[in-house]
CSV table of C-alpha atoms in Angstrom, one decimal:
chain,number,residue,atom,x,y,z
A,1,MET,CA,-187.0,102.1,152.3
A,2,ASN,CA,-183.4,102.8,151.1
A,3,HIS,CA,-182.1,101.4,154.3
A,4,ILE,CA,-184.0,98.1,153.8
A,5,ARG,CA,-182.9,98.0,150.2
A,6,HIS,CA,-179.2,98.4,151.2
A,7,ILE,CA,-179.5,95.5,153.7
A,8,ALA,CA,-181.2,93.2,151.1
A,9,VAL,CA,-178.7,94.0,148.3
A,10,THR,CA,-175.8,93.5,150.6
A,11,LEU,CA,-177.1,90.1,151.7
A,12,LEU,CA,-177.5,89.0,148.1
A,13,LEU,CA,-174.1,90.1,147.1
A,14,LEU,CA,-172.1,89.0,150.1
A,15,SER,CA,-174.0,85.8,151.0
A,16,PRO,CA,-172.1,82.5,150.7
A,17,PHE,CA,-173.4,82.0,147.2
A,18,GLY,CA,-173.0,85.6,146.3
A,19,LEU,CA,-169.4,85.1,145.5
A,20,PHE,CA,-170.5,83.0,142.6
A,21,ALA,CA,-172.5,85.9,141.1
A,22,GLN,CA,-171.0,87.7,138.1
A,23,HIS,CA,-169.3,91.0,138.8
A,24,SER,CA,-170.7,93.1,135.9
A,25,ILE,CA,-174.3,92.2,136.6
A,26,ASP,CA,-174.0,92.7,140.4
A,27,SER,CA,-172.4,96.1,139.8
A,28,ALA,CA,-175.3,97.1,137.7
A,29,MET,CA,-177.7,95.7,140.3
A,30,LYS,CA,-176.0,97.6,143.0
A,31,ALA,CA,-176.9,100.9,141.2
A,32,LEU,CA,-180.5,100.2,142.1
A,33,GLU,CA,-179.6,100.5,145.8
A,34,ASN,CA,-180.0,104.3,145.8
A,35,ALA,CA,-182.0,104.7,142.6
A,36,LYS,CA,-185.0,107.0,142.9
A,37,SER,CA,-186.7,105.3,140.0
A,38,VAL,CA,-187.4,102.2,142.1
A,39,THR,CA,-191.2,102.0,142.7
A,40,ASN,CA,-191.5,98.6,144.4
A,41,GLU,CA,-189.2,96.0,145.9
A,42,VAL,CA,-189.7,92.6,147.5
A,43,TYR,CA,-187.0,90.7,149.3
A,44,SER,CA,-187.2,87.1,150.6
A,45,GLU,CA,-184.9,84.5,152.0
A,46,ARG,CA,-184.9,80.9,153.1
A,47,ARG,CA,-182.8,79.6,155.9
A,48,ASN,CA,-181.7,76.2,157.0
A,49,PRO,CA,-184.0,75.3,160.0
A,50,THR,CA,-181.0,73.7,161.8
A,51,THR,CA,-178.1,75.9,161.0
A,52,LYS,CA,-180.1,79.1,160.3
A,53,GLU,CA,-177.8,79.8,157.4
A,54,ILE,CA,-179.3,81.4,154.3
A,55,GLU,CA,-179.9,78.7,151.6
A,56,SER,CA,-181.5,81.0,149.0
A,57,ALA,CA,-182.4,84.6,148.7
A,58,SER,CA,-184.3,86.6,146.1
A,59,TYR,CA,-185.0,90.2,145.3
A,60,LEU,CA,-187.6,91.8,143.0
A,61,PHE,CA,-187.2,95.4,141.8
A,62,GLU,CA,-189.7,97.5,139.8
A,63,PHE,CA,-188.2,100.7,138.4
A,64,THR,CA,-188.7,103.3,135.6
A,65,ASP,CA,-185.1,104.2,134.6
A,66,ASN,CA,-184.4,103.2,131.0
A,67,LYS,CA,-180.7,104.0,131.2
A,68,LEU,CA,-180.4,101.7,134.3
A,69,ALA,CA,-182.2,98.9,132.4
A,70,ASP,CA,-179.8,99.4,129.5
A,71,LYS,CA,-176.9,99.1,131.9
A,72,ILE,CA,-178.2,95.8,133.2
A,73,ILE,CA,-178.8,94.4,129.7
A,74,ASP,CA,-175.3,95.3,128.7
A,75,ALA,CA,-174.0,93.5,131.8
A,76,MET,CA,-176.0,90.4,130.9
A,77,ARG,CA,-174.6,90.4,127.4
A,78,LYS,CA,-171.1,90.9,128.7
A,79,GLU,CA,-171.3,87.8,131.0
A,80,ARG,CA,-173.2,85.7,128.5
A,81,SER,CA,-170.2,83.5,127.7
A,82,LYS,CA,-169.9,82.5,131.3
A,83,ALA,CA,-173.5,81.6,131.8
A,84,CYS,CA,-175.1,78.2,131.9
A,85,ALA,CA,-178.4,79.6,130.4
A,86,TYR,CA,-179.3,82.7,128.5
A,87,GLU,CA,-182.6,83.9,127.1
A,88,MET,CA,-183.7,87.0,125.2
A,89,SER,CA,-187.2,87.5,123.9
A,90,ASN,CA,-188.3,90.6,122.0
A,91,ARG,CA,-191.8,90.1,120.7
A,92,HIS,CA,-192.6,93.8,120.1
A,93,SER,CA,-191.8,97.3,121.2
A,94,ASN,CA,-191.9,97.8,125.0
A,95,SER,CA,-192.0,94.0,125.7
A,96,LEU,CA,-188.5,92.6,126.4
A,97,VAL,CA,-187.4,89.6,128.5
A,98,TYR,CA,-183.7,89.0,129.4
A,99,SER,CA,-182.7,86.1,131.6
A,100,ILE,CA,-179.3,84.7,132.5
A,101,SER,CA,-178.2,82.0,134.9
A,102,PHE,CA,-174.9,80.9,136.4
A,103,GLN,CA,-174.2,77.6,138.2
A,104,ASN,CA,-171.1,76.0,139.5
A,105,ALA,CA,-170.1,72.4,140.2
A,106,ASN,CA,-171.3,72.4,143.8
A,107,GLY,CA,-174.8,73.5,142.9
A,108,SER,CA,-174.6,77.2,143.8
A,109,PHE,CA,-176.5,79.4,141.3
A,110,SER,CA,-177.3,83.0,140.5
A,111,LYS,CA,-180.2,83.9,138.2
A,112,TYR,CA,-181.2,87.4,136.9
A,113,THR,CA,-184.3,88.1,134.9
A,114,LEU,CA,-185.2,91.5,133.5
A,115,LEU,CA,-188.7,92.2,132.2
A,116,GLN,CA,-190.0,95.2,130.4
A,117,ARG,CA,-193.7,95.7,131.1
A,118,GLY,CA,-194.3,98.8,129.0
A,119,SER,CA,-192.7,102.1,128.3
A,120,SER,CA,-190.3,102.9,131.1
A,121,LYS,CA,-191.6,100.1,133.2
A,122,TRP,CA,-189.0,97.5,134.2
A,123,MET,CA,-188.7,94.6,136.7
A,124,LEU,CA,-185.5,92.9,137.8
A,125,SER,CA,-185.8,89.6,139.6
A,126,VAL,CA,-182.6,88.1,141.2
A,127,LYS,CA,-182.4,84.8,142.9
A,128,LYS,CA,-179.3,83.0,144.4
A,129,GLY,CA,-179.0,79.7,146.2
A,130,THR,CA,-178.6,76.0,145.6
A,131,ALA,CA,-180.0,74.2,142.6
A,132,VAL,CA,-182.2,71.2,143.5
A,133,ARG,CA,-184.3,68.6,141.8
A,134,SER,CA,-188.0,69.2,142.4
A,135,THR,CA,-190.5,66.5,141.5
A,136,LYS,CA,-194.2,67.2,141.5
A,137,SER,CA,-196.5,64.2,141.2
A,138,SER,CA,-200.2,63.7,141.5
A,139,SER,CA,-201.3,61.2,144.2
A,140,LYS,CA,-202.4,57.7,143.2
A,141,SER,CA,-205.9,56.5,143.9
A,142,SER,CA,-206.2,53.9,146.6
A,143,SER,CA,-209.3,52.3,145.0
A,144,LYS,CA,-208.7,50.1,142.0
A,145,SER,CA,-212.2,50.7,140.8
A,146,LYS,CA,-211.4,54.4,140.5
A,147,SER,CA,-207.9,54.1,139.2
A,148,SER,CA,-207.1,56.7,136.5
A,149,SER,CA,-204.1,58.2,134.8
A,150,LYS,CA,-202.6,61.3,136.4
A,151,LYS,CA,-200.1,63.7,135.1
A,152,ARG,CA,-196.6,63.7,136.7
A,153,THR,CA,-194.2,66.5,135.9
A,154,ASP,CA,-190.5,66.4,136.7
A,155,ILE,CA,-188.6,69.6,136.9
A,156,PHE,CA,-184.8,69.7,136.9
A,157,GLY,CA,-182.8,72.8,137.8
A,158,ILE,CA,-183.5,75.8,139.9
A,159,GLU,CA,-186.1,75.5,142.5
A,160,ASP,CA,-189.2,77.7,142.3
A,161,ASP,CA,-188.2,79.0,138.9
A,162,LEU,CA,-191.1,81.3,138.5
A,163,ILE,CA,-191.5,85.0,138.4
A,164,GLU,CA,-194.0,86.2,140.9
A,165,ILE,CA,-195.8,89.5,140.5
A,166,TYR,CA,-197.2,91.4,143.4
A,167,GLY,CA,-200.4,93.3,142.9
A,168,LEU,CA,-200.1,93.8,139.1
A,169,ASP,CA,-202.4,92.9,136.2
A,170,PRO,CA,-201.4,89.4,134.8
A,171,SER,CA,-199.8,89.0,131.4
A,172,VAL,CA,-197.6,86.4,129.8
A,173,ALA,CA,-194.5,88.4,130.7
A,174,ASP,CA,-195.6,88.1,134.4
A,175,TYR,CA,-196.2,84.4,134.4
A,176,ALA,CA,-194.0,82.8,131.8
A,177,HIS,CA,-190.3,82.2,132.3
A,178,THR,CA,-187.6,80.1,130.7
A,179,ASP,CA,-184.1,79.1,131.7
A,180,GLY,CA,-183.2,78.0,128.2
A,181,ASN,CA,-184.2,74.4,128.7
A,182,THR,CA,-187.7,74.5,130.0
A,183,THR,CA,-190.4,77.1,129.9
A,184,ILE,CA,-192.8,77.3,132.8
A,185,TYR,CA,-196.1,79.1,132.4
A,186,THR,CA,-198.3,79.6,135.4
A,187,GLY,CA,-201.6,81.3,134.9
A,188,PRO,CA,-203.2,83.8,137.3
A,189,ASP,CA,-205.3,80.9,138.7
A,190,GLY,CA,-202.2,78.9,139.6
A,191,ASN,CA,-202.5,76.2,136.9
A,192,THR,CA,-199.1,75.3,135.4
A,193,ILE,CA,-197.8,73.9,132.2
A,194,ILE,CA,-194.1,73.1,131.7
A,195,ILE,CA,-192.8,72.9,128.2
A,196,ASN,CA,-189.4,71.4,127.4
A,197,ASN,CA,-187.3,73.4,125.0
A,198,GLY,CA,-190.1,76.0,124.8
A,199,ARG,CA,-189.9,79.7,124.1
A,200,LEU,CA,-191.8,82.6,125.5
A,201,SER,CA,-193.3,83.5,122.1
A,202,ASP,CA,-194.9,80.1,121.8
A,203,ILE,CA,-196.6,80.5,125.1
A,204,GLN,CA,-197.7,84.0,124.4
A,205,ALA,CA,-199.8,82.8,121.4
A,206,LEU,CA,-201.5,80.2,123.7
A,207,SER,CA,-202.3,82.7,126.4
A,208,ASP,CA,-203.4,85.8,124.4
A,209,SER,CA,-207.0,84.9,124.8
A,210,GLY,CA,-206.8,84.2,128.5
A,211,TYR,CA,-207.0,80.4,128.3
A,212,VAL,CA,-206.7,78.6,131.6
A,213,LEU,CA,-204.1,76.0,130.7
A,214,ASN,CA,-204.8,73.1,133.1
A,215,LEU,CA,-203.5,69.8,131.5
A,216,ASP,CA,-204.0,67.7,134.6
A,217,GLY,CA,-206.2,64.7,133.7
A,218,LEU,CA,-205.5,64.8,130.0
A,219,GLU,CA,-204.1,61.5,128.8
A,220,GLN,CA,-202.8,62.8,125.5
A,221,LEU,CA,-202.7,66.1,123.7
A,222,GLU,CA,-201.9,65.9,120.0
A,223,SER,CA,-200.2,69.3,119.9
A,224,LEU,CA,-200.1,72.6,121.6
A,225,GLU,CA,-201.7,74.0,118.5
A,226,SER,CA,-205.0,72.3,119.5
A,227,LEU,CA,-205.2,74.6,122.6
A,228,ARG,CA,-205.6,77.6,120.3
A,229,SER,CA,-209.0,76.3,119.1
A,230,LEU,CA,-210.4,76.3,122.7
A,231,GLU,CA,-212.8,79.2,123.3
A,232,SER,CA,-213.9,78.5,126.8
A,233,LEU,CA,-213.3,76.4,129.9
A,234,LYS,CA,-216.3,74.2,128.7
A,235,ASP,CA,-214.3,73.3,125.6
A,236,LEU,CA,-211.3,72.3,127.7
A,237,GLN,CA,-213.6,70.2,129.9
A,238,ASN,CA,-215.0,68.5,126.7
A,239,LEU,CA,-211.5,67.7,125.6
A,240,LYS,CA,-210.9,66.0,129.0
A,241,ASP,CA,-214.2,64.1,128.7
A,242,LEU,CA,-213.1,62.6,125.4
A,243,GLU,CA,-210.1,61.1,127.2
A,244,LYS,CA,-212.2,59.3,129.9
A,245,PRO,CA,-213.0,56.1,127.9
A,246,LYS,CA,-209.3,55.6,127.1
A,247,LYS,CA,-208.4,56.0,130.8
A,248,GLN,CA,-211.2,53.6,131.9
A,249,LYS,CA,-209.8,50.9,129.5
A,250,LYS,CA,-206.3,51.3,130.9
A,251,SER,CA,-207.7,51.2,134.4
A,252,ARG,CA,-209.3,47.8,133.9
A,253,LYS,CA,-206.1,46.4,132.4
A,254,SER,CA,-204.0,47.7,135.3
A,255,GLU,CA,-206.1,45.9,137.9
A,256,SER,CA,-204.6,42.5,137.0
A,257,GLY,CA,-201.0,43.6,136.9
A,258,SER,CA,-198.4,45.9,138.5
A,259,ARG,CA,-198.6,49.6,137.8
A,260,LYS,CA,-196.5,51.0,135.0
A,261,SER,CA,-195.7,54.4,133.7
A,262,LYS,CA,-196.0,55.9,130.3
A,263,THR,CA,-194.3,59.0,128.8
A,264,SER,CA,-196.1,60.9,126.1
A,265,THR,CA,-194.0,63.3,124.0
A,266,THR,CA,-195.5,65.8,121.6
A,267,THR,CA,-193.6,68.1,119.3
A,268,TYR,CA,-195.0,71.3,117.9
A,269,THR,CA,-193.3,73.6,115.4
A,270,SER,CA,-194.5,77.2,115.4
A,271,SER,CA,-194.9,79.4,112.4
A,272,ASP,CA,-191.5,80.9,112.9
A,273,GLY,CA,-189.8,77.6,112.8
A,274,ARG,CA,-189.3,77.1,116.6
A,275,THR,CA,-189.9,73.7,118.0
A,276,THR,CA,-191.7,73.0,121.3
A,277,THR,CA,-191.7,69.6,122.9
A,278,THR,CA,-194.0,68.6,125.7
A,279,SER,CA,-193.3,65.4,127.8
A,280,ILE,CA,-195.8,64.1,130.3
A,281,THR,CA,-195.4,60.9,132.3
A,282,TYR,CA,-198.5,59.1,133.5
A,283,ASP,CA,-199.0,56.3,136.0
A,284,LEU,CA,-200.9,53.6,134.2
């Protein structure tokens, strides 16, 4: 396994976009190459189908060495002034999240995320490549009689900006991640909510009870606070049903004219004073 780890680390550090990576963090990361505390590792890469050049590469380590984790944290803090995004979340003992991103003018990026999953349980995720714009949109209905509003979410920044966990029990630390501008929460069922200017602590409160956060089909949500009152999937479905009359009225109006879009923005201030803004664009 050490041989495979050596090859993967070398590819990450010496790839065309590896030169953009920050020296202190890469030095700390290289210490994982021969670390006996590594319990699991996953390496992946994506190549250009024509040139076969590596366009992006990622590596996930799980390890148990607290001193090594401290070394990585110190390196992140040292390079903070050079980063385009930095995030630190410390909700309680044995639950830390550190994330730092670097990006240059031509689009090359390096991103490092360190998660603490318990006492002496750490995970480091590294991704390098080219930043792109990814737009996810729901398909439009071809039948005017069945026309309805659909959620469309635009994501700007690093592609596939999610932490994936392999074979471990889900928790908010596994599925929530932020680059400082947007927070992406993907539940174990694959449903996704993207919160602009959000923070991990806000999403933690929403997911503590295991809610399935699927906002697709909701025309408007007054605030994220309303999700906390949901006790079951049935309650979430009832909330969707309340929106149906509104969507049907808009559907009849849209039949006589061209389709337009509408952006709904909701701001929620948490108990600790942090502000979370959600923006959802709908096809009318």
